Amino acid sequence: MTTVDRPAAPSTERSERLFAEAQEVIPGGVNSPVRACRAVGTTPLFIERGEGAYVFDADGNRYIDYVLSWGPLVAGHAHPKVVAALSGALRRGSSFGAPTALETELAHAVRAAVPSMELVRFVNSGTEATMSALRLARAYTGREVIVKLEGGYHGHSDGLLAKAGSGPLTLGAPDSPGVPAAVAATTVTVPFNDLAALETVLRSYAVATFILEPVPANMGVVPPAPGYLAGVRELTQRYGALLILDEVMTGFRTAYGGAQALYDVRPDLTCLGKIIGGGLPVGAYGGRREIMAMISPSGAVYQAGTLSGNPLAMTAGLATLALLREPGAYERLESLSARLEQGLREAAQTAGVPATVTRVGSLLTLFFTPGPVTDYATARGADTVRFAAFYRAMRAGGVYLPPSQFEALFVSLAHTEGDIERTLDVARAALA
Ligand code: PMP
């Protein structure tokens, strides 16, 4: 076993002070809950800047970053080409609320990568993309019930914050105060990798759409079983429900064409976010022309946005996609991520810690469970107390992980082999 000289954990005094100040004016001190680090029993680092694969906190500590703004920064922080493109765009004006050629250019780039997206509408977040796609699916099918996965996350709109009661045939109950029971009752959940449960629901309700992440990454990363996605496509078609693939996480990450390219499945609608905005706020939804043509103003389904398609976000997205089209980009993401996967697995084995490492491309989770992890129920079997201790030890050692057992680690083009080896050294010490 390698031992690393582990200096005392770096001081995070300024982050703690900034967090206390933030709590005076922001609920819980954060603008998105997971960031508060409650699940890992600590308080957040306040980040001052990012550079490549690293973030620097308010106390000046440097961390190898596997959060990458929760995925968008596949080229790393402040990539010089993205910064240069953005500086130019900013000088020309940050938003017009009128069409620009940049929107058409990014839509073309998206469609070239994801051919099922025959028409593309840009919005400002993944939440907006999924919420709008659901409205469209209901309008197109004339049906109201939507099906989602247990443990599937698609943003925080009312209908998607619903949990099934005691099984797939129970209509949803609100998952948050403030969600109307009537809205939650139009959502049904099914377990991942279970075609029989899906068919039961499709047979029992007039289902507008099944929305899922092709590789769920919000219960930790859980790869689809062979044939599952093909089965989902066949069943939804047979029962007249639309298939929405939420590729907010997997889009341009598991492959340039997303998970639908990797697993060869063609959805009716696709949702994107994160990478297509290169770190600026963007989402998109798109799909079959006849369905998308129902969106206002070409059709009657209303959806709009003051800042939608704004030139800064379009520019950052275009620059980031250009970096992903450079030869060898995905090979590099794959080899770095495979090394991290293998190293973490070996480190856990050596330490005698029961663990399962799941990975698809540069999305990866170290689950503290002997596994296998195939759905939400098995993911939830992971030891979150052990994860919390691991998270804190990694952070003290200079490695910044997503602060929850049920999130994915993201690898970027900016990470080096040296960063991965350093991460594994810290992990070996943390697991021991
Ligand atoms: N869909 C998926 C698969 C996501 O992972 C997320 C957020 N991580 C969303 C939708 C919501 O996106 P946003 O946070 O941009 O609203």
Coordinates of C-alpha atoms and ligand atoms in Angstrom, one line a residue:
M1 CA 0.0 0.0 0.0
T2 CA 1.2 3.4 -0.8
T3 CA 1.3 5.9 2.0
V4 CA 1.2 9.6 1.3
D5 CA 2.5 12.1 3.6
R6 CA -0.7 13.8 4.6
P7 CA -0.2 17.3 5.9
A8 CA -2.8 18.6 8.3
A9 CA -6.1 19.4 6.6
P10 CA -5.8 22.9 5.0
S11 CA -7.5 25.7 6.8
T12 CA -11.0 26.6 5.4
E13 CA -11.6 29.4 7.9
R14 CA -12.5 32.0 5.3
S15 CA -15.0 29.6 3.6
E16 CA -16.6 29.0 6.9
R17 CA -16.9 32.7 7.6
L18 CA -18.3 33.4 4.1
F19 CA -20.8 30.6 4.6
A20 CA -22.0 32.2 7.8
E21 CA -22.4 35.5 6.0
A22 CA -24.3 33.9 3.1
Q23 CA -26.8 32.3 5.5
E24 CA -27.8 35.7 6.6
V25 CA -29.2 36.5 3.2
I26 CA -29.6 33.3 1.2
P27 CA -31.7 30.3 2.4
G28 CA -29.2 27.8 3.8
G29 CA -26.5 29.9 2.4
V30 CA -26.6 28.4 -1.0
N31 CA -28.5 28.7 -4.3
S32 CA -28.8 25.0 -4.9
P33 CA -29.2 22.6 -1.9
V34 CA -26.6 19.9 -2.5
R35 CA -23.8 22.5 -2.4
A36 CA -24.4 23.1 1.3
C37 CA -22.6 19.7 1.9
R38 CA -25.0 18.6 4.6
A39 CA -25.1 15.1 3.2
V40 CA -21.4 14.8 4.0
G41 CA -21.5 16.4 7.3
T42 CA -19.5 19.5 6.6
T43 CA -19.8 23.0 5.2
P44 CA -19.1 24.2 1.6
L45 CA -15.9 25.6 0.3
F46 CA -16.4 29.0 -1.2
I47 CA -14.6 29.0 -4.6
E48 CA -12.6 31.9 -5.7
R49 CA -11.5 30.7 -9.1
G50 CA -11.0 27.8 -11.4
E51 CA -8.2 26.9 -13.7
G52 CA -8.2 23.8 -15.9
A53 CA -8.8 20.8 -13.6
Y54 CA -8.4 22.8 -10.4
V55 CA -10.5 25.0 -8.2
F56 CA -9.1 27.4 -5.6
D57 CA -11.1 28.2 -2.4
A58 CA -11.3 31.4 -0.5
D59 CA -8.4 30.3 1.7
G60 CA -6.2 29.8 -1.3
N61 CA -6.2 26.0 -1.2
R62 CA -6.1 24.2 -4.5
Y63 CA -8.2 21.1 -5.3
I64 CA -8.4 18.7 -8.2
D65 CA -12.0 19.2 -9.3
Y66 CA -14.3 16.3 -10.1
V67 CA -17.5 18.5 -9.9
L68 CA -16.7 20.8 -12.8
S69 CA -19.8 22.8 -12.1
W70 CA -21.7 19.5 -12.1
G71 CA -20.6 18.5 -15.6
P72 CA -20.6 21.4 -18.0
L73 CA -16.9 22.1 -17.8
V74 CA -15.8 19.1 -19.9
A75 CA -12.8 21.2 -21.1
G76 CA -11.9 22.4 -17.6
H77 CA -12.3 25.8 -15.9
A78 CA -11.6 28.9 -17.9
H79 CA -10.3 27.2 -21.0
P80 CA -8.4 29.8 -23.0
K81 CA -10.5 29.2 -26.2
V82 CA -13.8 29.5 -24.3
V83 CA -12.6 32.6 -22.5
A84 CA -11.4 34.2 -25.7
A85 CA -14.7 33.5 -27.5
L86 CA -16.7 34.8 -24.5
S87 CA -14.7 38.0 -24.2
G88 CA -15.4 38.8 -27.8
A89 CA -19.1 38.0 -27.4
L90 CA -19.4 40.1 -24.3
R91 CA -17.9 43.1 -26.0
R92 CA -20.6 42.9 -28.7
G93 CA -23.4 42.8 -26.0
S94 CA -24.6 40.2 -23.6
S95 CA -28.2 39.8 -24.6
F96 CA -30.7 41.2 -27.1
G97 CA -33.9 39.2 -26.8
A98 CA -33.8 39.1 -30.6
P99 CA -32.5 36.3 -32.8
T100 CA -28.8 36.0 -33.5
A101 CA -27.0 33.7 -35.9
L102 CA -25.3 32.0 -33.0
E103 CA -28.5 30.2 -32.0
T104 CA -28.8 28.7 -35.5
E105 CA -25.2 27.7 -35.4
L106 CA -25.4 26.0 -32.1
A107 CA -28.7 24.3 -33.2
H108 CA -26.9 23.0 -36.2
A109 CA -24.1 21.7 -34.1
V110 CA -26.5 20.0 -31.8
R111 CA -28.5 18.4 -34.6
A112 CA -25.3 17.2 -36.3
A113 CA -24.3 15.4 -33.1
V114 CA -27.8 14.2 -32.1
P115 CA -29.7 13.6 -35.3
S116 CA -32.9 12.7 -33.5
M117 CA -33.1 16.4 -32.5
E118 CA -34.5 17.6 -35.9
L119 CA -35.6 20.9 -34.3
V120 CA -34.0 22.4 -31.2
R121 CA -35.3 25.0 -28.8
F122 CA -32.9 26.6 -26.3
V123 CA -33.8 27.4 -22.8
N124 CA -31.8 28.4 -19.7
S125 CA -31.5 25.3 -17.6
G126 CA -32.1 21.6 -17.6
T127 CA -35.2 22.1 -15.4
E128 CA -36.7 24.3 -18.1
A129 CA -35.8 21.8 -20.8
T130 CA -37.5 18.8 -19.1
M131 CA -40.5 20.8 -18.0
S132 CA -41.1 22.1 -21.5
A133 CA -40.6 18.7 -23.1
L134 CA -43.3 17.3 -20.8
R135 CA -45.8 20.0 -21.7
L136 CA -45.1 19.2 -25.4
A137 CA -45.4 15.5 -24.9
R138 CA -48.8 16.0 -23.2
A139 CA -50.0 18.3 -25.9
Y140 CA -48.9 15.9 -28.7
T141 CA -50.4 12.8 -27.2
G142 CA -53.4 14.4 -25.6
R143 CA -52.6 12.3 -22.5
E144 CA -51.6 13.5 -19.0
V145 CA -49.8 10.8 -17.1
I146 CA -46.0 10.8 -17.2
V147 CA -43.7 8.0 -16.1
K148 CA -40.3 8.6 -14.6
L149 CA -37.7 6.5 -12.8
E150 CA -37.5 6.0 -9.1
G151 CA -34.4 8.0 -8.3
G152 CA -34.5 9.8 -11.6
Y153 CA -33.9 13.6 -11.4
H154 CA -34.9 16.0 -14.1
G155 CA -34.9 19.3 -12.3
H156 CA -37.3 20.7 -9.8
S157 CA -40.6 21.3 -11.7
D158 CA -43.7 20.2 -9.9
G159 CA -44.6 17.1 -11.9
L160 CA -41.0 15.8 -11.6
L161 CA -40.9 16.2 -7.9
A162 CA -43.3 13.4 -7.3
K163 CA -42.6 10.1 -5.7
A164 CA -44.6 7.0 -6.2
G165 CA -46.3 5.6 -3.1
S166 CA -45.8 1.9 -2.6
G167 CA -45.0 0.7 -6.1
P168 CA -45.2 1.3 -9.8
L169 CA -48.9 1.3 -9.9
T170 CA -49.4 4.0 -7.4
L171 CA -49.9 7.5 -8.7
G172 CA -47.4 9.9 -7.3
A173 CA -47.6 11.9 -4.1
P174 CA -45.8 15.3 -3.7
D175 CA -42.1 15.0 -2.9
S176 CA -41.9 18.5 -1.6
P177 CA -44.3 20.8 0.2
G178 CA -45.8 23.2 -2.3
V179 CA -46.3 20.6 -5.1
P180 CA -50.1 20.3 -5.7
A181 CA -51.3 16.8 -5.0
A182 CA -53.2 16.9 -8.3
V183 CA -50.0 17.5 -10.2
A184 CA -48.1 14.8 -8.4
A185 CA -50.9 12.4 -9.1
T186 CA -50.1 12.6 -12.8
T187 CA -46.6 11.1 -12.3
V188 CA -45.9 7.4 -11.9
T189 CA -42.5 6.0 -11.2
V190 CA -40.9 2.7 -12.2
P191 CA -37.6 1.1 -11.2
F192 CA -34.7 1.4 -13.6
N193 CA -33.7 -1.7 -15.7
D194 CA -37.2 -3.2 -15.2
L195 CA -39.1 -3.5 -18.5
A196 CA -41.9 -5.6 -16.9
A197 CA -42.7 -2.8 -14.5
L198 CA -42.7 -0.3 -17.3
E199 CA -45.1 -2.4 -19.4
T200 CA -47.5 -2.8 -16.5
V201 CA -47.7 1.0 -16.2
L202 CA -48.0 1.6 -19.9
R203 CA -50.8 -0.9 -20.0
S204 CA -52.6 0.6 -17.0
Y205 CA -52.5 4.3 -17.8
A206 CA -52.8 6.5 -20.8
V207 CA -49.2 7.6 -20.6
A208 CA -48.0 10.7 -22.4
T209 CA -44.3 10.0 -22.0
F210 CA -41.6 8.1 -20.3
I211 CA -38.8 10.4 -19.3
L212 CA -35.5 8.9 -18.2
E213 CA -31.8 9.5 -18.2
P214 CA -30.4 6.8 -20.5
V215 CA -27.6 6.4 -17.9
P216 CA -29.1 7.6 -14.6
A217 CA -26.5 9.7 -12.9
N218 CA -28.6 11.3 -10.2
M219 CA -28.7 8.1 -8.1
G220 CA -25.0 7.8 -8.7
V221 CA -24.1 6.4 -12.1
V222 CA -26.1 3.3 -13.0
P223 CA -25.5 1.8 -16.4
P224 CA -28.4 0.4 -18.4
A225 CA -28.7 -3.4 -18.6
P226 CA -28.1 -4.8 -22.1
G227 CA -31.3 -4.4 -24.1
Y228 CA -33.0 -2.2 -21.6
L229 CA -33.0 1.0 -23.7
A230 CA -34.1 -0.9 -26.8
G231 CA -36.9 -2.4 -24.8
V232 CA -38.0 1.0 -23.5
R233 CA -38.1 2.3 -27.1
E234 CA -40.1 -0.7 -28.3
L235 CA -42.6 -0.5 -25.4
T236 CA -43.2 3.2 -25.5
Q237 CA -43.9 3.0 -29.2
R238 CA -46.2 0.1 -28.8
Y239 CA -48.3 1.9 -26.2
G240 CA -48.3 5.3 -28.0
A241 CA -46.2 7.1 -25.4
L242 CA -43.4 9.4 -26.3
L243 CA -39.9 8.6 -25.2
I244 CA -37.9 11.5 -23.7
L245 CA -34.3 10.9 -23.1
D246 CA -33.0 13.4 -20.5
E247 CA -29.4 13.8 -21.7
V248 CA -28.7 16.9 -19.6
M249 CA -25.8 14.9 -18.0
T250 CA -25.0 12.3 -20.7
G251 CA -25.2 14.7 -23.7
F252 CA -21.8 15.3 -25.3
R253 CA -20.2 13.5 -22.3
T254 CA -20.8 9.7 -22.8
A255 CA -20.1 10.3 -26.5
Y256 CA -20.4 13.3 -28.8
G257 CA -23.8 12.1 -29.8
G258 CA -24.8 11.4 -26.2
A259 CA -25.9 8.1 -24.7
Q260 CA -28.4 7.7 -27.6
A261 CA -25.5 7.3 -29.9
L262 CA -23.6 5.0 -27.5
Y263 CA -26.7 2.7 -27.0
D264 CA -28.2 3.2 -30.4
V265 CA -31.7 4.3 -29.3
R266 CA -33.7 7.1 -31.0
P267 CA -36.0 9.0 -28.7
D268 CA -38.9 11.2 -29.7
L269 CA -37.5 14.1 -27.7
T270 CA -34.2 14.8 -26.0
C271 CA -33.3 17.2 -23.3
L272 CA -29.8 18.8 -23.0
G273 CA -28.1 21.2 -20.7
K274 CA -24.7 21.6 -19.0
I275 CA -22.0 21.0 -21.7
I276 CA -24.0 22.7 -24.5
G277 CA -23.6 25.9 -22.5
G278 CA -20.0 25.4 -21.7
G279 CA -20.5 26.6 -18.1
L280 CA -23.1 29.3 -18.8
P281 CA -26.8 28.7 -18.1
V282 CA -28.3 26.7 -21.0
G283 CA -30.7 23.9 -21.6
A284 CA -32.3 22.7 -24.8
Y285 CA -35.0 20.3 -25.9
G286 CA -35.6 19.0 -29.3
G287 CA -36.8 16.0 -31.4
R288 CA -39.0 14.9 -34.1
R289 CA -40.0 17.8 -36.4
E290 CA -43.7 17.1 -36.3
I291 CA -43.7 17.2 -32.5
M292 CA -41.4 20.2 -32.1
A293 CA -43.4 22.1 -34.7
M294 CA -46.2 22.3 -32.0
I295 CA -44.1 24.8 -30.0
S296 CA -45.0 28.4 -30.1
P297 CA -44.9 30.4 -32.4
S298 CA -45.0 27.7 -35.0
G299 CA -47.6 25.8 -32.9
A300 CA -49.9 26.4 -29.9
V301 CA -47.8 24.9 -27.1
Y302 CA -46.4 28.0 -25.2
Q303 CA -42.9 28.2 -24.0
A304 CA -40.7 31.3 -23.9
G305 CA -37.7 32.9 -22.2
T306 CA -36.2 36.4 -21.9
L307 CA -32.6 35.2 -22.0
S308 CA -33.1 32.1 -24.0
G309 CA -30.5 31.6 -26.7
N310 CA -28.5 34.6 -25.4
P311 CA -25.2 35.1 -27.2
L312 CA -22.9 34.5 -24.3
A313 CA -24.3 31.1 -23.6
M314 CA -24.4 30.1 -27.3
T315 CA -20.8 31.2 -27.7
A316 CA -19.6 29.2 -24.7
G317 CA -21.5 26.2 -26.0
L318 CA -20.1 26.5 -29.5
A319 CA -16.5 26.9 -28.2
T320 CA -16.9 23.9 -25.9
L321 CA -18.3 21.6 -28.6
A322 CA -15.5 22.7 -30.9
L323 CA -13.0 21.4 -28.3
L324 CA -14.9 18.1 -28.1
R325 CA -14.6 17.7 -31.9
E326 CA -10.8 17.9 -31.7
P327 CA -9.2 14.5 -32.5
G328 CA -8.7 12.3 -29.6
A329 CA -11.0 14.2 -27.1
Y330 CA -13.2 11.3 -26.2
E331 CA -10.4 8.8 -26.3
R332 CA -8.6 11.0 -23.7
L333 CA -11.7 11.3 -21.5
E334 CA -12.2 7.5 -21.7
S335 CA -8.6 6.6 -20.8
L336 CA -8.4 9.1 -17.9
S337 CA -11.8 7.9 -16.6
A338 CA -10.9 4.2 -17.0
R339 CA -7.7 4.7 -15.0
L340 CA -9.6 6.5 -12.2
E341 CA -12.2 3.7 -12.2
Q342 CA -9.7 1.0 -12.0
G343 CA -7.6 2.8 -9.4
L344 CA -10.5 3.5 -7.1
R345 CA -11.7 -0.1 -7.4
E346 CA -8.2 -1.4 -6.5
A347 CA -7.8 1.1 -3.7
A348 CA -11.1 -0.1 -2.1
Q349 CA -10.1 -3.7 -2.5
T350 CA -6.7 -3.2 -0.9
A351 CA -8.3 -1.4 2.0
G352 CA -10.9 -4.1 2.3
V353 CA -13.8 -1.6 1.9
P354 CA -16.9 -3.1 0.1
A355 CA -17.3 -0.9 -2.9
T356 CA -18.7 -0.9 -6.5
V357 CA -17.4 1.5 -9.1
T358 CA -19.8 2.3 -11.9
R359 CA -18.8 4.2 -15.0
V360 CA -20.0 5.2 -18.4
G361 CA -17.5 7.4 -20.2
S362 CA -16.3 10.3 -18.0
L363 CA -19.2 9.8 -15.5
L364 CA -18.3 7.7 -12.5
T365 CA -19.5 6.8 -9.0
L366 CA -17.8 5.0 -6.2
F367 CA -20.6 3.3 -4.3
F368 CA -19.8 2.1 -0.8
T369 CA -21.7 -1.2 -1.2
P370 CA -20.6 -4.6 -2.4
G371 CA -23.2 -4.2 -5.2
P372 CA -24.2 -4.8 -7.9
V373 CA -25.9 -1.5 -8.3
T374 CA -28.6 -1.7 -11.0
D375 CA -31.3 0.6 -9.8
Y376 CA -32.4 3.1 -7.1
A377 CA -33.0 0.5 -4.5
T378 CA -29.6 -1.1 -4.8
A379 CA -27.9 2.4 -5.1
R380 CA -29.6 3.3 -1.8
G381 CA -28.0 0.3 -0.2
A382 CA -24.7 2.2 -0.2
D383 CA -23.2 3.3 3.1
T384 CA -23.6 7.1 3.1
V385 CA -21.8 7.5 6.4
R386 CA -18.7 5.9 5.0
F387 CA -19.1 8.1 1.8
A388 CA -19.3 11.2 4.0
A389 CA -16.0 10.3 5.8
F390 CA -14.4 9.5 2.4
Y391 CA -15.5 12.8 1.0
R392 CA -14.1 14.8 3.9
A393 CA -10.8 12.9 3.8
M394 CA -10.5 13.5 0.0
R395 CA -11.2 17.2 0.4
A396 CA -8.7 17.5 3.2
G397 CA -6.2 15.8 0.8
G398 CA -7.0 18.3 -2.0
V399 CA -9.6 16.4 -4.1
Y400 CA -12.9 18.1 -4.6
L401 CA -15.7 15.5 -5.1
P402 CA -19.5 15.9 -5.5
P403 CA -20.7 16.1 -1.9
S404 CA -23.2 13.1 -2.1
Q405 CA -23.0 9.4 -2.5
F406 CA -25.7 9.7 -5.2
E407 CA -23.9 11.9 -7.6
A408 CA -21.4 11.4 -10.5
L409 CA -17.8 12.4 -10.6
F410 CA -16.9 14.2 -13.8
V411 CA -13.6 14.0 -15.6
S412 CA -12.4 16.7 -18.0
L413 CA -10.0 17.2 -20.8
A414 CA -8.0 19.4 -18.5
H415 CA -7.2 16.5 -16.0
T416 CA -3.8 15.0 -16.5
E417 CA -2.6 11.5 -15.8
G418 CA -0.7 13.1 -12.9
D419 CA -4.0 14.5 -11.5
I420 CA -5.5 11.0 -11.6
E421 CA -2.6 9.4 -9.9
R422 CA -2.5 12.1 -7.2
T423 CA -6.2 11.5 -6.7
L424 CA -5.7 7.8 -6.3
D425 CA -2.9 8.4 -3.7
V426 CA -5.3 10.5 -1.7
A427 CA -8.0 7.9 -2.1
R428 CA -5.8 5.1 -0.9
A429 CA -5.0 7.0 2.2
A430 CA -8.6 8.0 2.7
L431 CA -9.9 4.4 2.3
A432 CA -7.2 3.1 4.6
Ligands
PMP1 N1 -31.8 16.6 -15.8 C1 -30.8 15.9 -15.4 C2 -30.4 14.6 -15.8 C3 -29.9 16.6 -14.5 O1 -28.8 15.9 -14.0 C4 -30.2 17.9 -14.0 C5 -29.4 18.6 -13.0 N2 -28.2 18.0 -12.6 C6 -31.4 18.5 -14.5 C7 -32.1 17.8 -15.5 C8 -31.7 19.9 -14.1 O2 -30.9 20.8 -14.7 P1 -30.7 22.2 -14.1 O3 -30.0 22.0 -12.7 O4 -29.8 23.0 -15.1 O5 -32.0 22.8 -14.0

